[in-house]
Amino acid sequence: MNALPASLVVMGGSAGSLDALSVILPSLPDDFPLPVLIVVHLPPARESLLAEVLQRKCGLRVREAEDKDELCPGVVLVAPPDYHLLVEADARVSFCSDEPQLYSRPSIDVLFESAAEAFGPGVIGLLLSGANSDGARGLQAIVQRGGTALVQAPVDAHCPTMPRAALERCEQARAVPLSEIAQQLQELAHGR
Amino acid sequence: MPHRTEDLELRLLLEAIFHRYHYDFRGYSLASLKRRVRQALEKFDCQSISQLQDRVLHDAKILPALLGVLTVQVSELFRDPPYFKAIRERVVPHLRTYPSLRVWVAGCSAGEELYSLAILFREEGLEERTIFYATDINPEALRRAQEGVYSLDRLQLFSENHRQSGGRRSLSEYYTAAYGHARFDPSLRARTVFSDHSLVTDEVFAEMQLISCRNVLIYFDRELQNRAIGLFHDSLARRGFLGLGAKESLRFSDHAGAFEEFDRLEKIYLKRGDR
Ligand SMILES: C[S@@+](CC[C@H](N)C(=O)[O-])C[C@H]1O[C@@H](n2cnc3c(N)ncnc32)[C@H](O)[C@@H]1O
């Protein structure tokens, strides 16, 4: 495929996804050309160490998102606990504290759907290990707007429920072995 | 391109609501507003945003329910206990030095934040010298704020929050429970003025020593945030306090320089004395 270069990567996961992120993010080069947004389901504690934990493992810049933060290439923004994280069409993020979706706030669906809405074909969605079905609807929205949907191969996932639910709901989603995800993201990022 | 049409319809809907009813959602963050407009389509059984526009233009009766969907009403008593702890331990000592106080809870929703502060002020002995202003654009929320009645199943969380905020008594001393509801002591709001006020279209109405505006600015784009913070700035007395939500800040505001960070983590700011 000679697709256009993508504009944004959104990732989501719950149980077991931290392990997956710890493999993927360190394998991306420090000059990875796309902004990355991540929702991981966490207990609604106020302060989360997720960004710090991930930052220690990789060369990309990782921090917790703040309201109206600009999307920057090579910068990973992680959703804070207890707020939904959304992407705006002016390439900034915003928050809302609407009701949890599928018991989750932040919700992966909310992030993915807003990304699809704002960036259409430029979006790469990646769904990782997890124990519920959040993200499946969001991946479908990404595909419907012409974006790319990747799913951690269920055999590789600690909790295959989330990847499976997505593959069932979204036919176009591609299951990728954990060890190949970073490479795939690189190729998609460069429009290969 | 069906969704481009939808974007156009959305803009027209917001114009319609503004010109017909003077509620101005045009500068709200679009991503979440779109979600809520979609919820409204379902609720009012409309096939398209244009159809919803038609309904709302010709049937003023649906406006309150529509406002209920377009504004987010999620709240708690003592939401984010460390914020209220910081108010209690760090802000109250300053407030004690004033003979009379004005406190503005902007975007008060159904009153959770107001009752939190009223209880805190009572516990700290500041209640008698204080007038509270509780404002919102949602009339139904304001009505509920004036009632101070919450479903009993929320009270366990509220009590725990109150305790963590440094509450000096049990929260149960402030309400009576009956028929699945907790009715907060009406004397808590005896010194409160409730009012319909929009941070987008209305002006300053009094001079405040403390403004608490939490989880409202996240729904605004940067320009609107700037307007609202300008309003707070103009409304605050010198050395007055401004408290924002856990994920809000003055980062993108033209007025940032007119405030000091008083409590960085809890997003409490102090208006400088020199401007
Ligand atoms: C999520 S609630 C926040 C409640 C409470 N302050 C808290 O933090 O728990 C947001 C409130 O802001 C109100 N609001 C929305 N737009 C507003 C505006 N332009 N002016 C004043 N209030 C507004 C909504 O009606 C809603 O009650």
PDB file of N, CA and C in Angstrom, chain B residues 2 12 20 24 26 43 48 53 77-78 85 110-111 154 176 205 228 230 233 240 250 272 274:
ATOM      1  N   PRO B   2     -20.123  12.619   4.523  1.00  0.00           N
ATOM      2  CA  PRO B   2     -21.238  12.859   5.431  1.00  0.00           C
ATOM      3  C   PRO B   2     -20.826  13.610   6.686  1.00  0.00           C
ATOM      4  N   LEU B  12     -24.356  25.221  12.767  1.00  0.00           N
ATOM      5  CA  LEU B  12     -25.641  25.916  12.610  1.00  0.00           C
ATOM      6  C   LEU B  12     -26.515  25.738  13.845  1.00  0.00           C
ATOM      7  N   ARG B  20     -31.399  32.257  19.299  1.00  0.00           N
ATOM      8  CA  ARG B  20     -32.757  32.123  19.786  1.00  0.00           C
ATOM      9  C   ARG B  20     -32.814  32.236  21.312  1.00  0.00           C
ATOM     10  N   ASP B  24     -24.558  30.282  24.698  1.00  0.00           N
ATOM     11  CA  ASP B  24     -23.497  30.307  23.690  1.00  0.00           C
ATOM     12  C   ASP B  24     -22.518  29.145  23.863  1.00  0.00           C
ATOM     13  N   ARG B  26     -20.702  28.112  21.266  1.00  0.00           N
ATOM     14  CA  ARG B  26     -19.890  28.140  20.045  1.00  0.00           C
ATOM     15  C   ARG B  26     -18.403  27.999  20.301  1.00  0.00           C
ATOM     16  N   LYS B  43     -31.741  11.113  22.412  1.00  0.00           N
ATOM     17  CA  LYS B  43     -32.743  11.448  23.422  1.00  0.00           C
ATOM     18  C   LYS B  43     -33.995  12.068  22.798  1.00  0.00           C
ATOM     19  N   SER B  48     -31.129  13.735  12.434  1.00  0.00           N
ATOM     20  CA  SER B  48     -29.966  14.557  12.067  1.00  0.00           C
ATOM     21  C   SER B  48     -29.902  15.772  12.985  1.00  0.00           C
ATOM     22  N   GLN B  53     -32.137  20.945  15.329  1.00  0.00           N
ATOM     23  CA  GLN B  53     -32.174  22.410  15.250  1.00  0.00           C
ATOM     24  C   GLN B  53     -33.598  22.891  15.013  1.00  0.00           C
ATOM     25  N   LEU B  77     -19.658  15.687  46.306  1.00  0.00           N
ATOM     26  CA  LEU B  77     -19.249  16.507  47.436  1.00  0.00           C
ATOM     27  C   LEU B  77     -17.777  16.221  47.710  1.00  0.00           C
ATOM     28  N   PHE B  78     -17.030  17.276  47.995  1.00  0.00           N
ATOM     29  CA  PHE B  78     -15.597  17.148  48.281  1.00  0.00           C
ATOM     30  C   PHE B  78     -14.870  16.321  47.225  1.00  0.00           C
ATOM     31  N   LYS B  85      -8.765  19.956  51.225  1.00  0.00           N
ATOM     32  CA  LYS B  85      -7.809  19.969  52.332  1.00  0.00           C
ATOM     33  C   LYS B  85      -6.882  21.180  52.213  1.00  0.00           C
ATOM     34  N   ALA B 110     -25.232  20.726  40.481  1.00  0.00           N
ATOM     35  CA  ALA B 110     -26.345  20.536  41.421  1.00  0.00           C
ATOM     36  C   ALA B 110     -25.961  20.890  42.858  1.00  0.00           C
ATOM     37  N   GLY B 111     -24.891  21.637  43.021  1.00  0.00           N
ATOM     38  CA  GLY B 111     -24.592  22.182  44.341  1.00  0.00           C
ATOM     39  C   GLY B 111     -23.533  21.440  45.147  1.00  0.00           C
ATOM     40  N   ARG B 154     -25.115   7.906  47.033  1.00  0.00           N
ATOM     41  CA  ARG B 154     -23.892   8.666  46.759  1.00  0.00           C
ATOM     42  C   ARG B 154     -23.187   9.079  48.055  1.00  0.00           C
ATOM     43  N   THR B 176     -30.223  15.006  56.673  1.00  0.00           N
ATOM     44  CA  THR B 176     -31.155  14.010  57.201  1.00  0.00           C
ATOM     45  C   THR B 176     -31.522  13.069  56.071  1.00  0.00           C
ATOM     46  N   PHE B 205     -19.983  40.455  38.809  1.00  0.00           N
ATOM     47  CA  PHE B 205     -21.097  41.002  39.584  1.00  0.00           C
ATOM     48  C   PHE B 205     -20.754  41.353  41.021  1.00  0.00           C
ATOM     49  N   ALA B 228     -13.053  33.584  30.493  1.00  0.00           N
ATOM     50  CA  ALA B 228     -13.537  33.247  31.829  1.00  0.00           C
ATOM     51  C   ALA B 228     -12.495  33.624  32.880  1.00  0.00           C
ATOM     52  N   GLY B 230     -10.265  35.902  32.624  1.00  0.00           N
ATOM     53  CA  GLY B 230     -10.276  37.357  32.716  1.00  0.00           C
ATOM     54  C   GLY B 230     -11.382  37.838  33.645  1.00  0.00           C
ATOM     55  N   HIS B 233     -10.319  37.194  37.113  1.00  0.00           N
ATOM     56  CA  HIS B 233      -9.318  38.174  37.502  1.00  0.00           C
ATOM     57  C   HIS B 233      -9.971  39.493  37.897  1.00  0.00           C
ATOM     58  N   GLY B 240      -6.790  37.774  46.231  1.00  0.00           N
ATOM     59  CA  GLY B 240      -7.901  36.812  46.257  1.00  0.00           C
ATOM     60  C   GLY B 240      -7.458  35.487  45.644  1.00  0.00           C
ATOM     61  N   LEU B 250      -3.761  27.759  34.385  1.00  0.00           N
ATOM     62  CA  LEU B 250      -3.782  29.068  33.716  1.00  0.00           C
ATOM     63  C   LEU B 250      -2.816  29.093  32.535  1.00  0.00           C
ATOM     64  N   ARG B 272      -2.159  38.477  42.188  1.00  0.00           N
ATOM     65  CA  ARG B 272      -1.104  39.358  42.683  1.00  0.00           C
ATOM     66  C   ARG B 272      -1.688  40.655  43.193  1.00  0.00           C
ATOM     67  N   ASP B 274      -0.272  43.532  42.936  1.00  0.00           N
ATOM     68  CA  ASP B 274       0.233  44.707  42.256  1.00  0.00           C
ATOM     69  C   ASP B 274      -0.407  44.978  40.892  1.00  0.00           C
TER      70      ASP B 274
END
